[in-house]
Amino acid sequence: MLDLTKRPEFFNLENGQKAPLPFSKREYQNRLSQLREVMNRNDVPVVVFTSMHNIAYYSGFLYCSFGRPYALVITADRCVTVSANIDGGQPWRRSVEENVIYTDWQRGNYWRAISDITGNPGRVGIEGDHLTLAMQTQLIEALGSPQIMDVAADVMSLRMVKSSEEIELIREGARVADVGGEAIRDAIREGTREIDVAMAGRNAMELEIARSFPDSELRDNWVWFQSGLNTDGAHNPVTCRQLQQGDILSLNTFPMISAYYTALERTLFLGQPDSASLELWKANVAAHELGISLIKPGVSCAEICAEINRFFAERGLLQYRSFGYGHSFGVLSHYYGREAGLELREDIDTVLEPGMVVSMEPMLTIPEGTPGAGGYREHDILIVGESDSENITGFPYGPEHNII
């Protein structure tokens, strides 16, 4: 009779050869060195990451949870992804260093695998904005009741300044977003559904990523294409609504290359907009151009926000502003990651510095029943340089280009 207690709790599977990662080995070593400086400064011998974004940032492996926990354990001399058995050898192939697989035949094998790497460390760094209370309790029990330190804010600060390799990948992402935008523009016709237009943009981006990055995993690219009333929210899902003459349209492309997010967002009209719509569109474009001119090193996020607020207030439009005026780029998606310390909002005092990458994306939402009703939004990506910023978005904006 089979003795189930002799089945392994965790094991290694180096199946095949290591896959090409999105960045060089030196890039990952630099990231780990910076993290270990934070660990030394805070006397934290072990960090256990659980989020998709930090695990991908430090190891190259982007997990698919599907209800299972994953981890990246970093010590002074080890960097080990902890993955579920269902993934086979793929996590090892996509991890810059080690991987250990936990089995699911008994509860707790995830923590047993982590404990085998860490021992009883005394102090453990975690992501306080990701690790749940239940998982934190399990961590404390499994690792010998260590003192917990939240390193999420320190790690976010490290991610906010991009390396030259990251910036190159982000440039390529912006280019691919423009490819999707062109496909969307070409697909816009009266009577066409939002979903049909969205698929045209997504397909064009995925084909371009496959051509430009043949070693990457192809996943998570998407388009939000909205029309009419559906433009009132920046993140409204695509529908089967058919486009009509006079519609305000919102084009949003989001290519994902190795967990790195970029975006293109534009207002368009199907047919000539009425005078109220045209006036609002031009006002939002002017705010967009003002915002672009403000993005430079030494300026705080709050200061940029205040200037654009003033611009809208002078025109009686501030009450229609929808959300913050921009955010950072890097390892993030619509379901993981965010560098909350680098958003262009009133409550963010972060000062821009060279190597940061931010969007400028003002949006006005005019309610139904009001002249010019709809959502107006433009979005460009800017790299902060030594004295100014570089706009890497190429798709044109404004009424001169985007009336179909």
mmCIF file of C-alpha atoms in Angstrom:
data_model
loop_
_atom_site.group_PDB
_atom_site.id
_atom_site.type_symbol
_atom_site.label_atom_id
_atom_site.label_comp_id
_atom_site.label_asym_id
_atom_site.label_seq_id
_atom_site.Cartn_x
_atom_site.Cartn_y
_atom_site.Cartn_z
ATOM 1 C CA MET A 1 0.000 0.000 0.000
ATOM 2 C CA LEU A 2 1.300 3.475 -0.907
ATOM 3 C CA ASP A 3 2.573 5.465 2.090
ATOM 4 C CA LEU A 4 1.254 8.980 1.389
ATOM 5 C CA THR A 5 3.411 10.474 4.157
ATOM 6 C CA LYS A 6 6.530 9.770 2.063
ATOM 7 C CA ARG A 7 5.461 12.063 -0.756
ATOM 8 C CA PRO A 8 7.677 15.175 -0.955
ATOM 9 C CA GLU A 9 6.536 18.453 0.585
ATOM 10 C CA PHE A 10 8.645 20.394 -1.916
ATOM 11 C CA PHE A 11 11.265 19.658 -4.556
ATOM 12 C CA ASN A 12 13.333 21.127 -7.391
ATOM 13 C CA LEU A 13 12.652 20.602 -11.099
ATOM 14 C CA GLU A 14 15.200 22.068 -13.505
ATOM 15 C CA ASN A 15 13.355 20.957 -16.611
ATOM 16 C CA GLY A 16 14.937 22.077 -19.887
ATOM 17 C CA GLN A 17 17.127 25.148 -20.241
ATOM 18 C CA LYS A 18 16.750 28.600 -18.677
ATOM 19 C CA ALA A 19 14.612 30.869 -20.874
ATOM 20 C CA PRO A 20 15.807 34.307 -22.043
ATOM 21 C CA LEU A 21 14.525 36.846 -19.519
ATOM 22 C CA PRO A 22 13.376 40.377 -20.344
ATOM 23 C CA PHE A 23 16.513 41.872 -18.783
ATOM 24 C CA SER A 24 20.169 40.961 -18.440
ATOM 25 C CA LYS A 25 21.611 39.038 -15.513
ATOM 26 C CA ARG A 26 23.445 42.211 -14.509
ATOM 27 C CA GLU A 27 20.143 44.108 -14.358
ATOM 28 C CA TYR A 28 18.691 41.606 -11.901
ATOM 29 C CA GLN A 29 21.917 41.611 -9.875
ATOM 30 C CA ASN A 30 21.732 45.411 -9.609
ATOM 31 C CA ARG A 31 18.145 45.220 -8.380
ATOM 32 C CA LEU A 32 19.033 42.582 -5.801
ATOM 33 C CA SER A 33 22.037 44.598 -4.636
ATOM 34 C CA GLN A 34 19.859 47.660 -4.050
ATOM 35 C CA LEU A 35 17.324 45.570 -2.147
ATOM 36 C CA ARG A 36 20.029 43.979 -0.005
ATOM 37 C CA GLU A 37 21.281 47.450 0.930
ATOM 38 C CA VAL A 38 17.782 48.163 2.268
ATOM 39 C CA MET A 39 17.792 44.828 4.092
ATOM 40 C CA ASN A 40 21.194 45.525 5.686
ATOM 41 C CA ARG A 41 20.184 49.035 6.687
ATOM 42 C CA ASN A 42 17.117 47.687 8.477
ATOM 43 C CA ASP A 43 18.754 44.514 9.840
ATOM 44 C CA VAL A 44 16.353 42.284 7.884
ATOM 45 C CA PRO A 45 18.063 39.022 6.871
ATOM 46 C CA VAL A 46 15.132 37.683 4.796
ATOM 47 C CA VAL A 47 12.467 39.214 2.579
ATOM 48 C CA VAL A 48 9.450 37.184 1.478
ATOM 49 C CA PHE A 49 7.702 38.765 -1.494
ATOM 50 C CA THR A 50 4.214 37.553 -2.403
ATOM 51 C CA SER A 51 2.997 40.026 -5.053
ATOM 52 C CA MET A 52 3.152 39.454 -8.797
ATOM 53 C CA HIS A 53 4.942 42.744 -9.418
ATOM 54 C CA ASN A 54 7.787 42.381 -6.926
ATOM 55 C CA ILE A 55 8.347 38.716 -7.723
ATOM 56 C CA ALA A 56 8.556 39.583 -11.427
ATOM 57 C CA TYR A 57 10.748 42.635 -10.772
ATOM 58 C CA TYR A 58 13.397 40.729 -8.837
ATOM 59 C CA SER A 59 13.265 37.297 -10.485
ATOM 60 C CA GLY A 60 11.764 37.669 -13.978
ATOM 61 C CA PHE A 61 8.984 35.160 -13.174
ATOM 62 C CA LEU A 62 5.377 36.353 -13.432
ATOM 63 C CA TYR A 63 3.077 33.882 -11.734
ATOM 64 C CA CYS A 64 -0.538 32.940 -12.430
ATOM 65 C CA SER A 65 -2.031 32.375 -8.998
ATOM 66 C CA PHE A 66 -5.342 30.650 -9.746
ATOM 67 C CA GLY A 67 -5.987 30.446 -5.985
ATOM 68 C CA ARG A 68 -2.485 29.263 -5.047
ATOM 69 C CA PRO A 69 0.137 31.312 -3.172
ATOM 70 C CA TYR A 70 3.537 32.109 -4.685
ATOM 71 C CA ALA A 71 6.625 33.711 -3.197
ATOM 72 C CA LEU A 72 10.101 35.006 -3.812
ATOM 73 C CA VAL A 73 12.497 34.541 -0.898
ATOM 74 C CA ILE A 74 15.572 36.773 -0.875
ATOM 75 C CA THR A 75 18.422 36.382 1.604
ATOM 76 C CA ALA A 76 21.969 37.749 1.636
ATOM 77 C CA ASP A 77 23.037 35.163 -0.928
ATOM 78 C CA ARG A 78 19.924 33.503 -2.374
ATOM 79 C CA CYS A 79 17.012 34.487 -4.631
ATOM 80 C CA VAL A 80 14.448 31.670 -4.763
ATOM 81 C CA THR A 81 11.001 31.650 -6.344
ATOM 82 C CA VAL A 82 8.468 29.363 -4.639
ATOM 83 C CA SER A 83 5.882 27.987 -7.055
ATOM 84 C CA ALA A 84 3.034 25.503 -7.191
ATOM 85 C CA ASN A 85 3.526 22.035 -8.669
ATOM 86 C CA ILE A 86 0.890 22.707 -11.333
ATOM 87 C CA ASP A 87 3.368 24.963 -13.210
ATOM 88 C CA GLY A 88 6.009 22.276 -13.709
ATOM 89 C CA GLY A 89 9.439 23.586 -14.673
ATOM 90 C CA GLN A 90 8.280 26.887 -16.182
ATOM 91 C CA PRO A 91 8.917 28.952 -13.011
ATOM 92 C CA TRP A 92 12.519 27.700 -12.864
ATOM 93 C CA ARG A 93 13.064 28.460 -16.541
ATOM 94 C CA ARG A 94 11.710 32.000 -16.049
ATOM 95 C CA SER A 95 13.513 32.716 -12.744
ATOM 96 C CA VAL A 96 16.879 34.439 -12.805
ATOM 97 C CA GLU A 97 18.220 32.174 -10.041
ATOM 98 C CA GLU A 98 16.682 29.335 -8.002
ATOM 99 C CA ASN A 99 13.205 27.850 -7.812
ATOM 100 C CA VAL A 100 11.532 25.413 -5.431
ATOM 101 C CA ILE A 101 8.178 23.725 -6.076
ATOM 102 C CA TYR A 102 5.756 22.956 -3.256
ATOM 103 C CA THR A 103 3.251 20.105 -3.513
ATOM 104 C CA ASP A 104 -0.413 20.314 -2.521
ATOM 105 C CA TRP A 105 -1.098 16.887 -1.053
ATOM 106 C CA GLN A 106 -1.149 18.365 2.459
ATOM 107 C CA ARG A 107 -1.784 21.845 3.791
ATOM 108 C CA GLY A 108 1.180 23.978 4.715
ATOM 109 C CA ASN A 109 3.684 22.736 2.154
ATOM 110 C CA TYR A 110 4.014 26.272 0.790
ATOM 111 C CA TRP A 111 5.257 27.464 4.175
ATOM 112 C CA ARG A 112 7.409 24.385 4.679
ATOM 113 C CA ALA A 113 9.199 25.192 1.422
ATOM 114 C CA ILE A 114 9.749 28.792 2.508
ATOM 115 C CA SER A 115 10.909 27.736 5.978
ATOM 116 C CA ASP A 116 13.460 25.393 4.421
ATOM 117 C CA ILE A 117 15.040 28.420 2.725
ATOM 118 C CA THR A 118 14.798 30.902 5.610
ATOM 119 C CA GLY A 119 15.145 28.852 8.788
ATOM 120 C CA ASN A 120 14.103 30.936 11.826
ATOM 121 C CA PRO A 121 15.367 34.356 10.749
ATOM 122 C CA GLY A 122 14.333 36.579 13.666
ATOM 123 C CA ARG A 123 13.200 39.401 11.345
ATOM 124 C CA VAL A 124 11.356 39.063 8.038
ATOM 125 C CA GLY A 125 10.508 41.707 5.466
ATOM 126 C CA ILE A 126 7.065 41.507 3.873
ATOM 127 C CA GLU A 127 4.791 43.561 1.642
ATOM 128 C CA GLY A 128 2.264 45.051 4.036
ATOM 129 C CA ASP A 129 0.111 46.182 1.123
ATOM 130 C CA HIS A 130 -0.201 42.646 -0.251
ATOM 131 C CA LEU A 131 0.214 39.955 2.420
ATOM 132 C CA THR A 132 -3.199 39.204 3.940
ATOM 133 C CA LEU A 133 -3.768 38.941 7.693
ATOM 134 C CA ALA A 134 -4.373 35.209 7.352
ATOM 135 C CA MET A 135 -1.141 34.669 5.413
ATOM 136 C CA GLN A 136 0.819 36.850 7.843
ATOM 137 C CA THR A 137 -0.402 34.706 10.731
ATOM 138 C CA GLN A 138 0.724 31.591 8.875
ATOM 139 C CA LEU A 139 4.118 33.150 8.143
ATOM 140 C CA ILE A 140 4.696 33.950 11.819
ATOM 141 C CA GLU A 141 3.765 30.418 12.843
ATOM 142 C CA ALA A 142 5.870 28.762 10.128
ATOM 143 C CA LEU A 143 9.036 30.846 10.564
ATOM 144 C CA GLY A 144 9.375 30.767 14.348
ATOM 145 C CA SER A 145 7.539 33.978 15.323
ATOM 146 C CA PRO A 146 9.898 36.482 13.676
ATOM 147 C CA GLN A 147 9.540 40.234 13.945
ATOM 148 C CA ILE A 148 7.749 41.523 10.852
ATOM 149 C CA MET A 149 8.925 44.570 8.914
ATOM 150 C CA ASP A 150 6.981 46.103 6.043
ATOM 151 C CA VAL A 151 9.415 46.835 3.184
ATOM 152 C CA ALA A 152 6.757 47.676 0.556
ATOM 153 C CA ALA A 153 7.346 51.439 0.603
ATOM 154 C CA ASP A 154 11.139 51.091 0.354
ATOM 155 C CA VAL A 155 10.842 48.635 -2.522
ATOM 156 C CA MET A 156 8.329 50.858 -4.333
ATOM 157 C CA SER A 157 10.803 53.742 -4.117
ATOM 158 C CA LEU A 158 13.482 51.574 -5.713
ATOM 159 C CA ARG A 159 11.148 50.613 -8.563
ATOM 160 C CA MET A 160 10.165 54.226 -9.309
ATOM 161 C CA VAL A 161 13.523 55.094 -10.904
ATOM 162 C CA LYS A 162 13.997 53.046 -14.053
ATOM 163 C CA SER A 163 17.226 51.588 -15.376
ATOM 164 C CA SER A 164 18.346 52.071 -18.968
ATOM 165 C CA GLU A 165 17.162 48.530 -19.780
ATOM 166 C CA GLU A 166 13.733 49.239 -18.330
ATOM 167 C CA ILE A 167 13.428 52.496 -20.248
ATOM 168 C CA GLU A 168 14.285 50.722 -23.493
ATOM 169 C CA LEU A 169 11.534 48.161 -22.879
ATOM 170 C CA ILE A 170 9.057 50.931 -22.005
ATOM 171 C CA ARG A 171 9.954 52.743 -25.260
ATOM 172 C CA GLU A 172 9.142 49.597 -27.171
ATOM 173 C CA GLY A 173 5.879 49.242 -25.272
ATOM 174 C CA ALA A 174 4.874 52.783 -26.222
ATOM 175 C CA ARG A 175 5.642 51.982 -29.857
ATOM 176 C CA VAL A 176 3.490 48.846 -29.720
ATOM 177 C CA ALA A 177 0.665 50.856 -28.123
ATOM 178 C CA ASP A 178 0.802 53.193 -31.133
ATOM 179 C CA VAL A 179 0.541 50.167 -33.461
ATOM 180 C CA GLY A 180 -2.629 49.142 -31.629
ATOM 181 C CA GLY A 181 -3.962 52.680 -31.889
ATOM 182 C CA GLU A 182 -3.511 52.742 -35.654
ATOM 183 C CA ALA A 183 -5.342 49.413 -36.012
ATOM 184 C CA ILE A 184 -8.204 50.730 -33.901
ATOM 185 C CA ARG A 185 -8.465 53.934 -35.882
ATOM 186 C CA ASP A 186 -8.616 51.929 -39.110
ATOM 187 C CA ALA A 187 -11.370 49.655 -37.710
ATOM 188 C CA ILE A 188 -13.770 52.440 -36.686
ATOM 189 C CA ARG A 189 -16.926 52.401 -38.804
ATOM 190 C CA GLU A 190 -20.548 53.262 -38.220
ATOM 191 C CA GLY A 191 -22.369 50.102 -37.122
ATOM 192 C CA THR A 192 -19.186 48.356 -35.929
ATOM 193 C CA ARG A 193 -19.302 47.058 -32.352
ATOM 194 C CA GLU A 194 -16.939 48.199 -29.617
ATOM 195 C CA ILE A 195 -15.696 44.618 -29.221
ATOM 196 C CA ASP A 196 -14.793 44.327 -32.916
ATOM 197 C CA VAL A 197 -12.705 47.494 -32.774
ATOM 198 C CA ALA A 198 -11.057 46.398 -29.539
ATOM 199 C CA MET A 199 -10.087 43.013 -30.994
ATOM 200 C CA ALA A 200 -8.464 44.683 -33.999
ATOM 201 C CA GLY A 201 -6.233 46.715 -31.695
ATOM 202 C CA ARG A 202 -5.366 43.803 -29.436
ATOM 203 C CA ASN A 203 -4.543 41.490 -32.321
ATOM 204 C CA ALA A 204 -2.262 44.080 -33.922
ATOM 205 C CA MET A 205 -0.352 44.565 -30.667
ATOM 206 C CA GLU A 206 0.071 40.863 -29.985
ATOM 207 C CA LEU A 207 1.372 40.249 -33.488
ATOM 208 C CA GLU A 208 3.844 43.104 -33.096
ATOM 209 C CA ILE A 209 5.022 41.851 -29.695
ATOM 210 C CA ALA A 210 5.449 38.358 -31.142
ATOM 211 C CA ARG A 211 7.548 39.827 -33.952
ATOM 212 C CA SER A 212 9.640 42.128 -31.754
ATOM 213 C CA PHE A 213 9.966 39.925 -28.649
ATOM 214 C CA PRO A 214 9.925 36.304 -29.845
ATOM 215 C CA ASP A 215 11.397 35.034 -26.543
ATOM 216 C CA SER A 216 8.724 36.637 -24.352
ATOM 217 C CA GLU A 217 5.576 35.091 -22.918
ATOM 218 C CA LEU A 218 2.548 36.447 -24.789
ATOM 219 C CA ARG A 219 -0.088 37.330 -22.213
ATOM 220 C CA ASP A 220 -2.374 40.002 -20.798
ATOM 221 C CA ASN A 221 -2.512 42.490 -23.693
ATOM 222 C CA TRP A 222 -5.848 44.258 -23.847
ATOM 223 C CA VAL A 223 -7.851 47.160 -25.279
ATOM 224 C CA TRP A 224 -10.619 49.274 -23.816
ATOM 225 C CA PHE A 225 -12.520 50.892 -26.675
ATOM 226 C CA GLN A 226 -15.550 52.842 -25.502
ATOM 227 C CA SER A 227 -18.243 54.842 -27.258
ATOM 228 C CA GLY A 228 -21.007 57.270 -26.300
ATOM 229 C CA LEU A 229 -22.126 56.937 -22.677
ATOM 230 C CA ASN A 230 -19.537 54.187 -22.123
ATOM 231 C CA THR A 231 -16.742 56.790 -22.320
ATOM 232 C CA ASP A 232 -17.666 58.298 -18.929
ATOM 233 C CA GLY A 233 -15.196 56.053 -17.051
ATOM 234 C CA ALA A 234 -11.558 55.482 -17.903
ATOM 235 C CA HIS A 235 -11.739 51.768 -17.073
ATOM 236 C CA ASN A 236 -15.176 50.875 -18.426
ATOM 237 C CA PRO A 237 -15.209 47.418 -20.053
ATOM 238 C CA VAL A 238 -15.823 46.899 -23.746
ATOM 239 C CA THR A 239 -19.431 46.213 -24.823
ATOM 240 C CA CYS A 240 -21.278 45.105 -27.955
ATOM 241 C CA ARG A 241 -22.673 48.595 -28.550
ATOM 242 C CA GLN A 242 -22.635 49.593 -32.238
ATOM 243 C CA LEU A 243 -20.953 52.864 -33.178
ATOM 244 C CA GLN A 244 -23.213 55.692 -34.369
ATOM 245 C CA GLN A 245 -22.584 58.934 -36.214
ATOM 246 C CA GLY A 246 -21.756 61.707 -33.764
ATOM 247 C CA ASP A 247 -20.373 59.340 -31.113
ATOM 248 C CA ILE A 248 -17.569 60.387 -28.824
ATOM 249 C CA LEU A 249 -15.029 57.550 -28.747
ATOM 250 C CA SER A 250 -12.266 56.582 -26.348
ATOM 251 C CA LEU A 251 -9.292 54.580 -27.622
ATOM 252 C CA ASN A 252 -7.182 52.797 -24.974
ATOM 253 C CA THR A 253 -4.434 50.298 -25.867
ATOM 254 C CA PHE A 254 -2.434 48.378 -23.257
ATOM 255 C CA PRO A 255 0.393 46.178 -24.501
ATOM 256 C CA MET A 256 2.039 44.028 -21.819
ATOM 257 C CA ILE A 257 5.630 42.963 -22.490
ATOM 258 C CA SER A 258 7.131 40.714 -19.795
ATOM 259 C CA ALA A 259 4.879 42.255 -17.100
ATOM 260 C CA TYR A 260 5.711 45.815 -18.187
ATOM 261 C CA TYR A 261 2.684 47.998 -18.878
ATOM 262 C CA THR A 262 2.410 50.853 -21.351
ATOM 263 C CA ALA A 263 -0.649 52.676 -22.650
ATOM 264 C CA LEU A 264 -2.082 54.936 -25.309
ATOM 265 C CA GLU A 265 -5.375 56.758 -24.755
ATOM 266 C CA ARG A 266 -7.111 59.140 -27.142
ATOM 267 C CA THR A 267 -10.440 60.886 -27.649
ATOM 268 C CA LEU A 268 -11.982 60.557 -31.121
ATOM 269 C CA PHE A 269 -15.311 61.381 -32.739
ATOM 270 C CA LEU A 270 -17.212 59.469 -35.397
ATOM 271 C CA GLY A 271 -18.327 62.367 -37.579
ATOM 272 C CA GLN A 272 -18.038 66.046 -36.831
ATOM 273 C CA PRO A 273 -18.538 66.883 -33.121
ATOM 274 C CA ASP A 274 -20.991 69.593 -32.130
ATOM 275 C CA SER A 275 -19.672 72.944 -30.920
ATOM 276 C CA ALA A 276 -19.955 72.130 -27.191
ATOM 277 C CA SER A 277 -18.106 68.844 -27.625
ATOM 278 C CA LEU A 278 -15.411 70.490 -29.707
ATOM 279 C CA GLU A 279 -14.883 73.212 -27.100
ATOM 280 C CA LEU A 280 -14.533 70.656 -24.291
ATOM 281 C CA TRP A 281 -12.211 68.483 -26.342
ATOM 282 C CA LYS A 282 -9.948 71.435 -27.117
ATOM 283 C CA ALA A 283 -9.908 72.443 -23.434
ATOM 284 C CA ASN A 284 -8.816 68.968 -22.393
ATOM 285 C CA VAL A 285 -6.139 68.920 -25.093
ATOM 286 C CA ALA A 286 -4.865 72.277 -23.803
ATOM 287 C CA ALA A 287 -4.712 70.854 -20.268
ATOM 288 C CA HIS A 288 -2.856 67.842 -21.650
ATOM 289 C CA GLU A 289 -0.270 70.058 -23.335
ATOM 290 C CA LEU A 290 0.109 72.156 -20.187
ATOM 291 C CA GLY A 291 0.686 68.988 -18.162
ATOM 292 C CA ILE A 292 3.312 67.726 -20.602
ATOM 293 C CA SER A 293 5.185 71.032 -20.287
ATOM 294 C CA LEU A 294 5.225 70.709 -16.484
ATOM 295 C CA ILE A 295 6.843 67.271 -16.322
ATOM 296 C CA LYS A 296 10.518 67.846 -15.559
ATOM 297 C CA PRO A 297 12.966 67.021 -12.763
ATOM 298 C CA GLY A 298 12.613 68.967 -9.515
ATOM 299 C CA VAL A 299 8.823 69.419 -9.759
ATOM 300 C CA SER A 300 6.559 67.574 -7.339
ATOM 301 C CA CYS A 301 3.535 65.548 -8.347
ATOM 302 C CA ALA A 302 1.321 67.831 -6.242
ATOM 303 C CA GLU A 303 2.666 70.954 -7.963
ATOM 304 C CA ILE A 304 1.832 69.567 -11.404
ATOM 305 C CA CYS A 305 -1.647 68.665 -10.199
ATOM 306 C CA ALA A 306 -2.193 72.151 -8.754
ATOM 307 C CA GLU A 307 -1.294 73.857 -12.031
ATOM 308 C CA ILE A 308 -3.712 71.753 -14.094
ATOM 309 C CA ASN A 309 -6.422 72.200 -11.452
ATOM 310 C CA ARG A 310 -5.954 75.948 -11.758
ATOM 311 C CA PHE A 311 -6.262 75.725 -15.542
ATOM 312 C CA PHE A 312 -9.554 73.819 -15.341
ATOM 313 C CA ALA A 313 -10.916 76.016 -12.541
ATOM 314 C CA GLU A 314 -10.364 79.159 -14.608
ATOM 315 C CA ARG A 315 -12.549 77.640 -17.332
ATOM 316 C CA GLY A 316 -15.255 76.378 -15.000
ATOM 317 C CA LEU A 317 -14.373 72.734 -15.702
ATOM 318 C CA LEU A 318 -12.660 71.511 -12.536
ATOM 319 C CA GLN A 319 -15.838 69.846 -11.261
ATOM 320 C CA TYR A 320 -15.705 67.543 -14.296
ATOM 321 C CA ARG A 321 -12.174 66.304 -13.608
ATOM 322 C CA SER A 322 -12.311 62.532 -13.221
ATOM 323 C CA PHE A 323 -9.098 61.310 -11.501
ATOM 324 C CA GLY A 324 -5.386 62.070 -11.002
ATOM 325 C CA TYR A 325 -3.430 63.433 -13.941
ATOM 326 C CA GLY A 326 -0.932 60.608 -14.360
ATOM 327 C CA HIS A 327 1.005 57.723 -12.857
ATOM 328 C CA SER A 328 4.252 55.798 -13.166
ATOM 329 C CA PHE A 329 5.092 52.907 -15.455
ATOM 330 C CA GLY A 330 6.955 49.651 -15.013
ATOM 331 C CA VAL A 331 5.841 46.325 -13.546
ATOM 332 C CA LEU A 332 2.110 46.902 -13.249
ATOM 333 C CA SER A 333 -1.158 45.853 -14.781
ATOM 334 C CA HIS A 334 -4.911 46.214 -14.316
ATOM 335 C CA TYR A 335 -4.758 43.433 -11.725
ATOM 336 C CA TYR A 336 -1.350 43.802 -10.088
ATOM 337 C CA GLY A 337 1.171 46.446 -9.194
ATOM 338 C CA ARG A 338 1.077 50.194 -8.701
ATOM 339 C CA GLU A 339 3.688 52.718 -7.656
ATOM 340 C CA ALA A 340 1.325 54.782 -5.545
ATOM 341 C CA GLY A 341 4.082 57.194 -4.533
ATOM 342 C CA LEU A 342 4.410 58.446 -8.116
ATOM 343 C CA GLU A 343 0.935 59.564 -9.097
ATOM 344 C CA LEU A 344 0.063 63.090 -10.186
ATOM 345 C CA ARG A 345 -2.395 63.876 -7.398
ATOM 346 C CA GLU A 346 -2.850 66.549 -4.757
ATOM 347 C CA ASP A 347 -1.708 64.283 -1.921
ATOM 348 C CA ILE A 348 1.547 63.042 -3.511
ATOM 349 C CA ASP A 349 4.641 65.144 -2.743
ATOM 350 C CA THR A 350 7.171 62.965 -4.607
ATOM 351 C CA VAL A 351 9.600 65.116 -6.588
ATOM 352 C CA LEU A 352 10.286 63.989 -10.139
ATOM 353 C CA GLU A 353 13.857 62.925 -10.877
ATOM 354 C CA PRO A 354 15.748 61.578 -13.891
ATOM 355 C CA GLY A 355 14.830 57.999 -14.729
ATOM 356 C CA MET A 356 11.225 58.251 -13.628
ATOM 357 C CA VAL A 357 8.555 57.516 -16.242
ATOM 358 C CA VAL A 358 5.088 59.027 -15.898
ATOM 359 C CA SER A 359 1.942 59.577 -17.910
ATOM 360 C CA MET A 360 0.061 62.774 -18.542
ATOM 361 C CA GLU A 361 -3.633 61.936 -18.863
ATOM 362 C CA PRO A 362 -6.205 64.565 -17.946
ATOM 363 C CA MET A 363 -9.835 63.477 -18.209
ATOM 364 C CA LEU A 364 -13.088 65.403 -18.143
ATOM 365 C CA THR A 365 -16.386 63.534 -17.678
ATOM 366 C CA ILE A 366 -19.438 65.524 -18.764
ATOM 367 C CA PRO A 367 -22.735 63.945 -17.597
ATOM 368 C CA GLU A 368 -25.554 62.894 -19.902
ATOM 369 C CA GLY A 369 -28.032 65.713 -20.528
ATOM 370 C CA THR A 370 -25.229 68.299 -20.493
ATOM 371 C CA PRO A 371 -23.972 69.829 -23.769
ATOM 372 C CA GLY A 372 -20.873 67.930 -24.902
ATOM 373 C CA ALA A 373 -21.652 64.869 -22.728
ATOM 374 C CA GLY A 374 -19.009 62.160 -22.636
ATOM 375 C CA GLY A 375 -15.522 61.361 -21.396
ATOM 376 C CA TYR A 376 -12.550 63.256 -22.852
ATOM 377 C CA ARG A 377 -9.074 61.849 -22.248
ATOM 378 C CA GLU A 378 -5.614 62.009 -23.786
ATOM 379 C CA HIS A 379 -2.619 60.008 -22.527
ATOM 380 C CA ASP A 380 1.090 60.252 -23.315
ATOM 381 C CA ILE A 381 4.136 58.618 -21.681
ATOM 382 C CA LEU A 382 7.082 60.788 -20.645
ATOM 383 C CA ILE A 383 10.596 59.872 -19.524
ATOM 384 C CA VAL A 384 12.043 62.364 -17.042
ATOM 385 C CA GLY A 385 15.568 63.385 -18.055
ATOM 386 C CA GLU A 386 18.315 65.501 -16.558
ATOM 387 C CA SER A 387 16.676 68.844 -17.377
ATOM 388 C CA ASP A 388 13.384 68.130 -19.134
ATOM 389 C CA SER A 389 11.284 65.171 -20.258
ATOM 390 C CA GLU A 390 10.884 63.138 -23.445
ATOM 391 C CA ASN A 391 7.467 62.219 -24.812
ATOM 392 C CA ILE A 392 7.670 58.690 -26.266
ATOM 393 C CA THR A 393 4.041 58.474 -27.459
ATOM 394 C CA GLY A 394 3.705 59.002 -31.191
ATOM 395 C CA PHE A 395 -0.014 58.636 -31.969
ATOM 396 C CA PRO A 396 -1.460 62.127 -32.626
ATOM 397 C CA TYR A 397 -4.167 63.709 -30.482
ATOM 398 C CA GLY A 398 -6.836 66.347 -30.916
ATOM 399 C CA PRO A 399 -9.557 67.330 -33.406
ATOM 400 C CA GLU A 400 -7.106 67.861 -36.275
ATOM 401 C CA HIS A 401 -6.292 64.149 -36.324
ATOM 402 C CA ASN A 402 -9.027 62.143 -34.628
ATOM 403 C CA ILE A 403 -12.345 62.992 -36.251
ATOM 404 C CA ILE A 404 -13.222 59.858 -38.224
#
